[in-house]
Tab-separated table of C-alpha atoms in Angstrom:
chain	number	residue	atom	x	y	z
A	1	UNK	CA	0.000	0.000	0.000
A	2	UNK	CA	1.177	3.573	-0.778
A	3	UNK	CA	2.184	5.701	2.169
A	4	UNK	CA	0.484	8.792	2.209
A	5	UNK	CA	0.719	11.913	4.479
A	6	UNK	CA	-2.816	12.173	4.643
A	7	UNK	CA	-2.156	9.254	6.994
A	8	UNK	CA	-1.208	10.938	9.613
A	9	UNK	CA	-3.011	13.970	9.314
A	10	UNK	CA	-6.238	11.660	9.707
A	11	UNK	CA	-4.961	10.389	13.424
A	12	UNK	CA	-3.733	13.670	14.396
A	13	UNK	CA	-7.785	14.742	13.446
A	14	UNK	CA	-8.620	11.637	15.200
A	15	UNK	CA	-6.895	12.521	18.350
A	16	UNK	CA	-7.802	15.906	18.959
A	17	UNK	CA	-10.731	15.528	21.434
A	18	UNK	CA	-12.358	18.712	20.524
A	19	UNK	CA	-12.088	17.238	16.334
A	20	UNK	CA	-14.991	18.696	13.938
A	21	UNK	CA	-16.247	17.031	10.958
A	22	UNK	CA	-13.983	16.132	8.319
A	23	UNK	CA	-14.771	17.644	4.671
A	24	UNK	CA	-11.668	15.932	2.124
A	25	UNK	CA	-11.822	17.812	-1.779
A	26	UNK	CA	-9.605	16.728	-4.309
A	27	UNK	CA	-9.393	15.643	-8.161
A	28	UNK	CA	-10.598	12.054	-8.997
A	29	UNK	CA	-8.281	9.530	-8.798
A	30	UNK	CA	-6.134	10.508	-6.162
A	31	UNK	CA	-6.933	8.303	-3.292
A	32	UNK	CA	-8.908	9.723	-1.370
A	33	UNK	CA	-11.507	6.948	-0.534
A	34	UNK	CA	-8.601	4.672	-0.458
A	35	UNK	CA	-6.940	6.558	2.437
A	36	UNK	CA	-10.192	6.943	4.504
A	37	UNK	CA	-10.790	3.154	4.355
A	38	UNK	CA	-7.429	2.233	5.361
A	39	UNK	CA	-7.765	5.140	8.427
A	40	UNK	CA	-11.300	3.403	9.264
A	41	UNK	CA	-9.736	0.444	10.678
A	42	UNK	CA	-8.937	1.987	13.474
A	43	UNK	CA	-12.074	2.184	14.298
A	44	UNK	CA	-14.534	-0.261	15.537
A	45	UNK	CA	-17.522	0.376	12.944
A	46	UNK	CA	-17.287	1.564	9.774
A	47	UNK	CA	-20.252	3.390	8.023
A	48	UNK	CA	-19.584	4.363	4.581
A	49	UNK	CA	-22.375	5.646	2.406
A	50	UNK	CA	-21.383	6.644	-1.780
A	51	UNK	CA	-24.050	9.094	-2.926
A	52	UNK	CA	-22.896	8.323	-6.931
A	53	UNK	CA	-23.155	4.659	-6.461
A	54	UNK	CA	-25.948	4.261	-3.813
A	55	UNK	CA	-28.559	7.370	-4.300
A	56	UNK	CA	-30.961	5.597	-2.619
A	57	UNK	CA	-28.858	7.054	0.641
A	58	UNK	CA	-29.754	10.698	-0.679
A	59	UNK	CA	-33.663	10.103	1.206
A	60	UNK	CA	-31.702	9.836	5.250
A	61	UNK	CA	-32.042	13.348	5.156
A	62	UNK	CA	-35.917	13.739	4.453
A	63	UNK	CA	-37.390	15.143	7.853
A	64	UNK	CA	-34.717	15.600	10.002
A	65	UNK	CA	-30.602	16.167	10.135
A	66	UNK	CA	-29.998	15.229	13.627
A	67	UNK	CA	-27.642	12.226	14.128
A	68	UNK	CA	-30.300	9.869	15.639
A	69	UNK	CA	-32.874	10.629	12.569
A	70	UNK	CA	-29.835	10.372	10.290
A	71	UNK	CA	-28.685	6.851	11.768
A	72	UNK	CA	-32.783	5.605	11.864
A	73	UNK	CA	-32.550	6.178	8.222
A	74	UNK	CA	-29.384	4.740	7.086
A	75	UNK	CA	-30.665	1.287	9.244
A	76	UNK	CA	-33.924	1.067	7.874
A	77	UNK	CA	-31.733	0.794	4.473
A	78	UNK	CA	-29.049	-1.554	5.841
A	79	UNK	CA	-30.270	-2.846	9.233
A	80	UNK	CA	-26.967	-5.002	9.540
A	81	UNK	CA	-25.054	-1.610	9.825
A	82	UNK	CA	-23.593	-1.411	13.505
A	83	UNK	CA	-23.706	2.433	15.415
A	84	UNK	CA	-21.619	2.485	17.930
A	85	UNK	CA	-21.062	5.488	19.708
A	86	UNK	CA	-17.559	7.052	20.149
A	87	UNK	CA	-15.798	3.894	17.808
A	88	UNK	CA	-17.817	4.407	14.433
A	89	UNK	CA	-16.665	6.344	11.555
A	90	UNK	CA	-19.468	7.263	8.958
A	91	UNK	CA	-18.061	8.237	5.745
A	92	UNK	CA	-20.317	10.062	3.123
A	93	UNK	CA	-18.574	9.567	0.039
A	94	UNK	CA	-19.394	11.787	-3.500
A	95	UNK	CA	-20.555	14.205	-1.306
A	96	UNK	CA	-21.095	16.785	-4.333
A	97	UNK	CA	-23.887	14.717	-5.471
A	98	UNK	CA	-26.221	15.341	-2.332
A	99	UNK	CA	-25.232	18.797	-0.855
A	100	UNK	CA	-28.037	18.382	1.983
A	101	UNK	CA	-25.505	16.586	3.874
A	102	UNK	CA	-23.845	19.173	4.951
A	103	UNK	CA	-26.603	20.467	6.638
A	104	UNK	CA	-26.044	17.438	9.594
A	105	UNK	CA	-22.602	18.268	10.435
A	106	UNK	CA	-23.909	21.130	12.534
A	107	UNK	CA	-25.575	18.092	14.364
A	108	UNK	CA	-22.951	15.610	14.724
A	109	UNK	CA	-20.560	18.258	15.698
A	110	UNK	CA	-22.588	19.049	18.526
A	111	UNK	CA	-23.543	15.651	19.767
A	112	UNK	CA	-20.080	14.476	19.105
A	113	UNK	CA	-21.070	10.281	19.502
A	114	UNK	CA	-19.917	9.528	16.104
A	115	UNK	CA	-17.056	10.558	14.010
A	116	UNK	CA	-17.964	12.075	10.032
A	117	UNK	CA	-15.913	12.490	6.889
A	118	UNK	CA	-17.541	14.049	3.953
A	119	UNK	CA	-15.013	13.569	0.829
A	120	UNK	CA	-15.611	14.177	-2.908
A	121	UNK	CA	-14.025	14.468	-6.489
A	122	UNK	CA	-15.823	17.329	-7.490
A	123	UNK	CA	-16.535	18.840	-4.576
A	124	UNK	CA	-14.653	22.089	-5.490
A	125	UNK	CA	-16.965	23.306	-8.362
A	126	UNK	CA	-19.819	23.463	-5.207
A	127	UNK	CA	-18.021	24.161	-2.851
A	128	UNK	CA	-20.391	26.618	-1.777
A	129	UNK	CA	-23.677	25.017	-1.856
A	130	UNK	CA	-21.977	21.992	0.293
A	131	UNK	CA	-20.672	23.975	3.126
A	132	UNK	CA	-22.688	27.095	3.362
A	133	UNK	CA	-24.892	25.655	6.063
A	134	UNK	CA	-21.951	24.074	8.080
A	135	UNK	CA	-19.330	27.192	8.861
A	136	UNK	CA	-17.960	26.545	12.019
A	137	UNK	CA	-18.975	22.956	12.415
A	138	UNK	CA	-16.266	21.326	9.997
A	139	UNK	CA	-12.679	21.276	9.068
A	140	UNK	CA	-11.450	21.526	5.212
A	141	UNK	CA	-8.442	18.837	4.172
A	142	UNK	CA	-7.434	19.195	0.819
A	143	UNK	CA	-5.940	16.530	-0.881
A	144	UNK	CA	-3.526	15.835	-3.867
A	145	UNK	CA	-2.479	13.314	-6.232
A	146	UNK	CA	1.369	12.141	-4.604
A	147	UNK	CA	4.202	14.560	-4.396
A	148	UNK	CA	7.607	14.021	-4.804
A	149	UNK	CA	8.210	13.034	-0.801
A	150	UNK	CA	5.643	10.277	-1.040
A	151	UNK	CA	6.706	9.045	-4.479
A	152	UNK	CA	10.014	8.693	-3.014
A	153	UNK	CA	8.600	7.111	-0.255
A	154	UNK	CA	7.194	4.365	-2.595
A	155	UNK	CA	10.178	3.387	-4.085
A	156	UNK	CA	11.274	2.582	-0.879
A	157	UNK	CA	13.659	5.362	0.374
A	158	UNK	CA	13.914	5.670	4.486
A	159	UNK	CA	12.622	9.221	6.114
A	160	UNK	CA	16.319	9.612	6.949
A	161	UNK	CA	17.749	9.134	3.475
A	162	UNK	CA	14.926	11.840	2.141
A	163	UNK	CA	15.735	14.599	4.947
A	164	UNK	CA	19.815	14.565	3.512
A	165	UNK	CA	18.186	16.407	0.519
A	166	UNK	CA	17.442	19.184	3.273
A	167	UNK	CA	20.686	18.723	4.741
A	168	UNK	CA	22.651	19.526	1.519
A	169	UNK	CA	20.326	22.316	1.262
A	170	UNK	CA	20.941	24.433	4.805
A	171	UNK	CA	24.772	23.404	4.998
A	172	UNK	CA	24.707	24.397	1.428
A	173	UNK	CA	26.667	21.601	0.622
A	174	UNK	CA	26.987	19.483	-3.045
A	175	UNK	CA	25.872	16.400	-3.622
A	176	UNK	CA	28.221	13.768	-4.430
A	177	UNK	CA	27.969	12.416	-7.945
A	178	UNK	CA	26.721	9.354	-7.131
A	179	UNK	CA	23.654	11.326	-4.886
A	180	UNK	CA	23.031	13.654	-7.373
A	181	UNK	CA	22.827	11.272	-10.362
A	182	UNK	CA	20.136	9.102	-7.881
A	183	UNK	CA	18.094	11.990	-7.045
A	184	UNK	CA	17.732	13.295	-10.563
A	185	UNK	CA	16.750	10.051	-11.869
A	186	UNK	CA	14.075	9.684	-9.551
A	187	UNK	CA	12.858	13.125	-9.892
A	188	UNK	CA	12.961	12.239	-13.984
A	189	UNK	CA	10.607	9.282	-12.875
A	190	UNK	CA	8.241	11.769	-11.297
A	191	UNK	CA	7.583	13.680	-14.023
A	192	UNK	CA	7.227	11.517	-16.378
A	193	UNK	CA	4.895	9.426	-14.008
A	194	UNK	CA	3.205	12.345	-11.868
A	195	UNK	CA	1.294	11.482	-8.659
A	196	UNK	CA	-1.387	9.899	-9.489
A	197	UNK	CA	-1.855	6.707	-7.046
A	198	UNK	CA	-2.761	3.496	-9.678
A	199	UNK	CA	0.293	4.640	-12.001
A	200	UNK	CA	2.792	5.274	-9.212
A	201	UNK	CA	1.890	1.482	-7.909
A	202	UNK	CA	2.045	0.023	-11.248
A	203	UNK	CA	5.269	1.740	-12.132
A	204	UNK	CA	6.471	0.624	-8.371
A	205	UNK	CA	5.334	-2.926	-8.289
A	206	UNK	CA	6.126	-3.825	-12.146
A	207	UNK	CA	9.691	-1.484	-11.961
A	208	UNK	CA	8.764	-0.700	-15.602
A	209	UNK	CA	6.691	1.950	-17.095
A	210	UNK	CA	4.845	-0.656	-19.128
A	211	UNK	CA	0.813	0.123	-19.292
A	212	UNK	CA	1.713	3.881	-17.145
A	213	UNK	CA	0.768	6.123	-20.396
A	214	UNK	CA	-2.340	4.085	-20.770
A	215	UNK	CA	-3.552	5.036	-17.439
A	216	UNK	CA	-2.719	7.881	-17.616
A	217	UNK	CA	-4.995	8.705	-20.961
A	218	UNK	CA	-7.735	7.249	-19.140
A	219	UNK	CA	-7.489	9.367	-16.616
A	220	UNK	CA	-7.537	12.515	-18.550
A	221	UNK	CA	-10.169	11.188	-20.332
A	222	UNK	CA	-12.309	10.786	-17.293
A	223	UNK	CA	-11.632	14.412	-16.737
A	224	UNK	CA	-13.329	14.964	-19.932
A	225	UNK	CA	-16.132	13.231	-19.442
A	226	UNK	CA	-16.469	14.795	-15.986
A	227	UNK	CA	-16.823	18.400	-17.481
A	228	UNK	CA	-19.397	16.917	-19.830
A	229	UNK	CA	-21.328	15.532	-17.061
A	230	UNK	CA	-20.823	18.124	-14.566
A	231	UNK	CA	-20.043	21.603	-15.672
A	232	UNK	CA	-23.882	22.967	-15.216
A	233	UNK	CA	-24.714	26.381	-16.149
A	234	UNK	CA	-21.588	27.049	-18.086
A	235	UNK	CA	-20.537	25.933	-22.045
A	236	UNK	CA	-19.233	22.862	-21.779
A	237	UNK	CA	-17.260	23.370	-25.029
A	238	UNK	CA	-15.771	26.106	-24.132
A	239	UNK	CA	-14.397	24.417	-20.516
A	240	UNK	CA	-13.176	21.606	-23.219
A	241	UNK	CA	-11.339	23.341	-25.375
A	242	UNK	CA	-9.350	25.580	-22.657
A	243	UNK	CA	-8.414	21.702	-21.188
A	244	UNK	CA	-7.480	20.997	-24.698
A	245	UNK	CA	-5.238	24.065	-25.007
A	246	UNK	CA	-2.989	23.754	-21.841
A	247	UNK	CA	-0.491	22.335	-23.792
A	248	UNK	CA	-0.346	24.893	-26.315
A	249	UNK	CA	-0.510	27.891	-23.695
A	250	UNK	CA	2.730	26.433	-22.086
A	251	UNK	CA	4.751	25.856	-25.830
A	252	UNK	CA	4.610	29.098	-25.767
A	253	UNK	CA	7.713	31.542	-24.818
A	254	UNK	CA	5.702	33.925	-22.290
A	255	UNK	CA	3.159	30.576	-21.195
A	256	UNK	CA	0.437	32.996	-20.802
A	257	UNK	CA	-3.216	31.968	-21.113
A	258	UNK	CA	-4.571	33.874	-23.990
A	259	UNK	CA	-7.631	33.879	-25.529
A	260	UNK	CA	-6.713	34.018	-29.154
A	261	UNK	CA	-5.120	30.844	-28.688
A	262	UNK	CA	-8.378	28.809	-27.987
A	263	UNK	CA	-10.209	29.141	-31.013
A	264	UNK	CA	-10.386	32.469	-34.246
A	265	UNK	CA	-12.305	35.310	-32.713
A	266	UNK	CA	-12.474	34.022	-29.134
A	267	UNK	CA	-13.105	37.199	-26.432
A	268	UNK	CA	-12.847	36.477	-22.584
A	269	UNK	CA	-16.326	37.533	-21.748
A	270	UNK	CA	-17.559	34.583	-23.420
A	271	UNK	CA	-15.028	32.027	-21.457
A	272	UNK	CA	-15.810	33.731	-18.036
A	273	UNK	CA	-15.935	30.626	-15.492
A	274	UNK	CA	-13.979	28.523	-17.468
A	275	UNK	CA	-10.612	28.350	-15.816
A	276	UNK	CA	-12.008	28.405	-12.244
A	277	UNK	CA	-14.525	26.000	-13.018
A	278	UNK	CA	-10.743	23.891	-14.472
A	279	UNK	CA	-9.104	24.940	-10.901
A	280	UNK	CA	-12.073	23.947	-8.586
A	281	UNK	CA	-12.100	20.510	-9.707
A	282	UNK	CA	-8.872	20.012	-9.241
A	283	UNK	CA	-7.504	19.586	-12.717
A	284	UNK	CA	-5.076	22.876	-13.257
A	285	UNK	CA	-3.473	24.926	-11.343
A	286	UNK	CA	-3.420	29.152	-12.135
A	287	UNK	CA	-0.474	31.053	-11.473
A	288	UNK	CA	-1.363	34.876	-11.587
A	289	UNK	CA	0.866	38.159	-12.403
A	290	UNK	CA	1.994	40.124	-9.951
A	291	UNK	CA	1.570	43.892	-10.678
A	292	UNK	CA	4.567	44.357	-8.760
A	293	UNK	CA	7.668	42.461	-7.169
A	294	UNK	CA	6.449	43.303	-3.823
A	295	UNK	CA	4.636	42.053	-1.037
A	296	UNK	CA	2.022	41.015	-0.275
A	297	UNK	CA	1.362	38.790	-2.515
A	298	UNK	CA	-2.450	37.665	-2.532
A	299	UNK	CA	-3.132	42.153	-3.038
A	300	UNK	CA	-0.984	42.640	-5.249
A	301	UNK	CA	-1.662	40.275	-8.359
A	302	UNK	CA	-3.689	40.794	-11.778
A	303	UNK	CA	-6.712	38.320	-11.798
A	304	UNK	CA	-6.920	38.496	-15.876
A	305	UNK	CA	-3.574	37.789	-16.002
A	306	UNK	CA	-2.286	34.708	-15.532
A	307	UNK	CA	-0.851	31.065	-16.442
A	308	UNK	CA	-2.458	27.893	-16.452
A	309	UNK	CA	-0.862	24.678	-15.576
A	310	UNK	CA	-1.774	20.943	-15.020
A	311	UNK	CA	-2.135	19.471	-11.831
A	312	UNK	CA	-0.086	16.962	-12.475
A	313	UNK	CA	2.430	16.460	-14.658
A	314	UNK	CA	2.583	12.781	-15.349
A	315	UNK	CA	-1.055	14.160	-17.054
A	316	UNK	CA	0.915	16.858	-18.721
A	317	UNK	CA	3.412	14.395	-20.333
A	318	UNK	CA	0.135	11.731	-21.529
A	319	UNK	CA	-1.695	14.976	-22.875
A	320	UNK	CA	1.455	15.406	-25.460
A	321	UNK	CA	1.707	12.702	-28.275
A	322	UNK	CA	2.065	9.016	-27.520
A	323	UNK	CA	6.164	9.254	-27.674
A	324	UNK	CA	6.646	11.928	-25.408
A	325	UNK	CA	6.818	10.008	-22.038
A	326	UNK	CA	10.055	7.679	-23.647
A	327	UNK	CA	11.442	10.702	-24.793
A	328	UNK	CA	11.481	12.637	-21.183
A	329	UNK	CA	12.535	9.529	-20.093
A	330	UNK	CA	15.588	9.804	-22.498
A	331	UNK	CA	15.860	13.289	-22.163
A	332	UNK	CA	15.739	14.387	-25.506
A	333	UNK	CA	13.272	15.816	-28.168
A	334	UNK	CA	11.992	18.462	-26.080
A	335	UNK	CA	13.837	21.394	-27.706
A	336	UNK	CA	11.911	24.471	-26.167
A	337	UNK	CA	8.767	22.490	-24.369
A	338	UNK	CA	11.527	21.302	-21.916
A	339	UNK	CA	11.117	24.510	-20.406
A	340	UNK	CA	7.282	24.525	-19.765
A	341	UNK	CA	7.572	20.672	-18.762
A	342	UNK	CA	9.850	21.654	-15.509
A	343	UNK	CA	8.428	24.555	-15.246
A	344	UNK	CA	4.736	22.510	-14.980
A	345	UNK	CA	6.556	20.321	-12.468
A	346	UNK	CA	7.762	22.980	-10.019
A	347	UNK	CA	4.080	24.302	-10.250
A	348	UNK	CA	2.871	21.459	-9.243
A	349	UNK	CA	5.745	20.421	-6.312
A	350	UNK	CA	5.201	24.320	-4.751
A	351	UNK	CA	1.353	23.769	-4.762
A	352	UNK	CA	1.597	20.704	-3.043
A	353	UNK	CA	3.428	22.402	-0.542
A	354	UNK	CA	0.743	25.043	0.127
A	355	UNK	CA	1.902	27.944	-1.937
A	356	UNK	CA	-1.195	29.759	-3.960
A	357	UNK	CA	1.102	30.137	-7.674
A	358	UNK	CA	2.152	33.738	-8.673
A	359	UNK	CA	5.068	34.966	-11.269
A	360	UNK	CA	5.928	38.542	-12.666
A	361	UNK	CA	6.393	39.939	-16.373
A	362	UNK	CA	6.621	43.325	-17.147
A	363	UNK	CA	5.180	44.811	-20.941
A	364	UNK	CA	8.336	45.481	-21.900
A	365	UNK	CA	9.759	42.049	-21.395
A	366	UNK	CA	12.962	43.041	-19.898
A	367	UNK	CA	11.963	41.527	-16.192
A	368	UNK	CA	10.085	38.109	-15.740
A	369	UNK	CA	10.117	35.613	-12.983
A	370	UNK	CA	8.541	32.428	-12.874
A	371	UNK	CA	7.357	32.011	-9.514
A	372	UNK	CA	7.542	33.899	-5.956
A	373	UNK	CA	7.247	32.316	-2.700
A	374	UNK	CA	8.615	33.613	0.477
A	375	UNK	CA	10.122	33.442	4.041
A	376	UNK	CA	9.437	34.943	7.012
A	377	UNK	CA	10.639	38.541	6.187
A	378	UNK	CA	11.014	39.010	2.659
A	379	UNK	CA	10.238	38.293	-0.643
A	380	UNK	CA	11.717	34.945	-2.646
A	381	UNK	CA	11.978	34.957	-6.502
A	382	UNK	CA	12.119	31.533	-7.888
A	383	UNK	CA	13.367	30.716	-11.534
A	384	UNK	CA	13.331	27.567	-13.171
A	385	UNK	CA	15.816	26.720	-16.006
A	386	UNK	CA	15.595	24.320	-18.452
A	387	UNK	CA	19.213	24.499	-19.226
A	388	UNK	CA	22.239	26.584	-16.915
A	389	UNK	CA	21.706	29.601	-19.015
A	390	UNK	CA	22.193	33.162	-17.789
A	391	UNK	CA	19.350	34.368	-14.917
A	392	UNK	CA	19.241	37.964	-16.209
A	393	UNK	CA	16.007	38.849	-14.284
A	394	UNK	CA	17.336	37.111	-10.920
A	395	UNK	CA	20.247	39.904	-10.873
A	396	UNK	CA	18.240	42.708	-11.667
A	397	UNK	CA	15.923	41.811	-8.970
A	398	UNK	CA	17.878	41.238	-6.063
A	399	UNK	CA	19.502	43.634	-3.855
A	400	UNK	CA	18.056	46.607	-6.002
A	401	UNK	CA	16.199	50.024	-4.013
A	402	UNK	CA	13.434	49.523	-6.015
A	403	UNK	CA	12.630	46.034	-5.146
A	404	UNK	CA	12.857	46.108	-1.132
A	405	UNK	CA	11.150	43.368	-0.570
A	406	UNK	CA	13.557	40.631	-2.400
A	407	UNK	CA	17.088	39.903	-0.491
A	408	UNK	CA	17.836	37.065	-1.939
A	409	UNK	CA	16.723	34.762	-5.193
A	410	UNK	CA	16.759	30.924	-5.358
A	411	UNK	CA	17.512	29.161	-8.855
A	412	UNK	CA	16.245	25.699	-9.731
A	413	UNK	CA	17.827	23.625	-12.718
A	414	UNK	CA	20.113	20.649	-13.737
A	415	UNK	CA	23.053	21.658	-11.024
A	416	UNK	CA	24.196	21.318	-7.649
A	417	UNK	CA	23.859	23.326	-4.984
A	418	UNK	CA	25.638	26.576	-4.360
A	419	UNK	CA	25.041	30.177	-3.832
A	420	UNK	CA	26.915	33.441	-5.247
A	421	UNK	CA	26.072	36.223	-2.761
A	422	UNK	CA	22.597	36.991	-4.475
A	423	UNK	CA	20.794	33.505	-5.554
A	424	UNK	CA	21.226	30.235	-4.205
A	425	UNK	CA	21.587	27.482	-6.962
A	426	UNK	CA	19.662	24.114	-6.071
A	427	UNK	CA	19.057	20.961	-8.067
A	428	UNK	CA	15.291	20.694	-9.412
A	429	UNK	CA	15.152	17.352	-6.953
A	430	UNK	CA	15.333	20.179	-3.960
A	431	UNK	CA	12.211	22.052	-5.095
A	432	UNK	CA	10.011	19.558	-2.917
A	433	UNK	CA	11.634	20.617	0.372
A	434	UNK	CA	11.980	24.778	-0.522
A	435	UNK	CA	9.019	25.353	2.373
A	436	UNK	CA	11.024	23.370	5.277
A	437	UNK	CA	13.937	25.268	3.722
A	438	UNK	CA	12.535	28.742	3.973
A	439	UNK	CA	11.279	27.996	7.652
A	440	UNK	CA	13.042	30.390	9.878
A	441	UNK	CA	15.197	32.307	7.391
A	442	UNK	CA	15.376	35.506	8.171
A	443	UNK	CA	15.805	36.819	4.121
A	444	UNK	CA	19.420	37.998	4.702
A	445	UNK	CA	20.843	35.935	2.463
A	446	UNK	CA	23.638	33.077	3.667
């Protein structure tokens, strides 16, 4: 079974005596019903309830929402089911598809006998209508397909031998060939793979990437056929052919989103929705412009201006043509879409980590960065390079009057670690611990 960290964020939940209900969003496919019913056996009853697969279930909530009534109902459907108080999890699974469930977490909050997770693939896109009736009764977990930690952790690396990476990174000190070559290899894997649990564990358990691509198309497909099914009230076309035109945005030199792009004549007040509808389900991720290099960052970006990225990369790689995963895997025939591939990857790796995505261009084109994060003081541009070419923009940022904010820069490419006085240099393999990095830096550089 695939470690996950949700794992121990659901006994932490579980031990914390004052612990509301549980509401898990995330993308299809990622494991998040998997995860809950390996958690549920620590418990003594298991109650779990798929509104999708069983909408008979949808009726519990006709004439009441208090546990008891709730409970009454569910056992006049399955009368088998055991309830027992204070050692019964009840999970209600697809939650999306009956949003009147929320309603009775108020309830089971306050009576606090039985122990609730509400978890969905789509519960992003209503994210509203689920959870407007249970503020202050529930606690939001968001989930993701696996990141580079757990992947790692799957092909069977110790805790100890992952934390080194951090090591090299604080003492500032280079990998040995030997490390380096290791690291990059697996980090190679993880693109080419992504996250997503069933092609991680057949990659894993076969050692070969034999039948990988294939589920990976699958899965995108099912991402298709969930905006068919699902994207009420807004084209559905249109939400299709923005999916369709990711990998086109990123070929790109600037990797902007634009309009003209999608289809001859298109305007933006006719695709209004589109992306966020994309982002709430968990399928892209949207990095937005910064007006300015400055802090802070969530009031100081450009909502129509902005880059959109896949949520995984694996998905990335399996929306190119059918030769494209062998040839990351060889490293070769990217020419210029190497760039947006690592550049998709670090995307993905800093979102996982809880950074919201932002990057800076200016109209003239003489400054551009491709992400910002930060530590505890100051401002952090981060630039990804395909290749160890010059980072222009990285020295005109750093250590300048006008940009106060920015003390030092951090540069992630094909190279070891080091740092010059004004950027630090660190393999793309590191990019996956930059948030336990930046912990407790004070932005003075060294």
């Amino acid at each position: 079974m695939l470690r996950r960290k949700i794992d121990g964020d659901l006994i932490q939940w579980k031990n914390n005596p004052d612990r509301k209900p549980l509401i898990i969003k995330g993308a299809r496919q990622i494991g998040k019903t998997f995860s809950i019913e390996h958690f549920a056996r620590t418990y003594r009853s298991f109650i779990e309830i798929n509104f999708v697969t069983e909408p008979q279930f949808k009726r519990i909530f006709e004439g009441g929402f208090s546990p008891e009534h709730v409970i009454r109902q569910i056992s006049l459907l399955k009368p088998d089911w055991k309830f027992i108080p204070h050692e019964t999890l009840i999970l209600f699974d697809e939650m999306q598809a009956c949003p009147d469930c929320a309603t009775c977490l108020k309830f089971f909050k306050q009576d606090g006998s039985y122990d609730v997770i509400c978890s969905g693939s789509l519960l992003g896109i209503q994210y509203e209508e689920v959870t407007s009736v249970s503020v202050g009764y529930k606690e939001d977990y968001e989930m993701h397909s696996l990141d580079f930690e757990e992947f790692l952790w799957a092909k069977g690396y110790a805790q100890e031998q992952i934390d080194g990476i951090l090591d090299h990174m604080r003492n500032l000190a280079p990998f040995s060939e030997l490390e380096y070559g290791v690291w990059m290899e697996n980090f190679r894997e993880y693109m080419t793979l992504g996250g997503m649990p069933k092609v991680v564990d057949m990659f894993v358990s076969q050692k070969n990437y034999s039948g990988t691509l294939n589920e990976q198309v699958q899965i995108l497909r099912a991402y298709e056929e969930d905006i068919v099914k699902y994207a009420s009230g807004l084209d559905k076309a249109k939400i299709k052919n923005i999916y369709a035109h990711i990998p086109v945005f990123l070929a790109k030199e600037n990797k902007r989103y634009q309009i003209t792009k999608v289809a001859p004549g298109a305007r933006n007040r006719e695709y209004v929705g589109t992306v966020d509808w994309l982002s709430d389900a968990g399928i892209v991720n949207v990095c937005y412009c910064l007006e300015a290099p400055e802090l802070p960052l969530k009031g100081n970006y450009n909502p129509k201006e902005y880059k959109i990225y896949f949520r995984d990369t694996g998905l990335l790689i399996a929306s190119l043509d059918e030769e494209a995963q062998a040839d990351l895997r060889q490293n070769r025939n990217f020419n210029t879409y190497k760039g947006a591939i690592y550049e998709n990857a670090i995307a993905d790796i800093l979102f996982k980590q809880g950074y919201r995505l932002y990057y800076y261009w200016n109209e003239k084109s003489t400054l551009e960065m491709d992400f910002f994060v930060r530590d505890a003081q100051s401002l952090v541009p981060l630039e990804v390079k395909a290749t160890d070419n010059a980072t222009a923009s990285l020295r005109k940022l750093v250590g300048k009057e006008q940009y106060a904010d920015i003390r030092y820069g951090i540069k992630l490419c094909d190279r070891n670690v080091g740092f010059n006085g004004s950027f630090y240099t660190f393999p793309y393999f590191c990019a996956f611990m930059l948030r336990r990095y930046l912990t407790g830096k004070t932005g003075s550089g060294r």
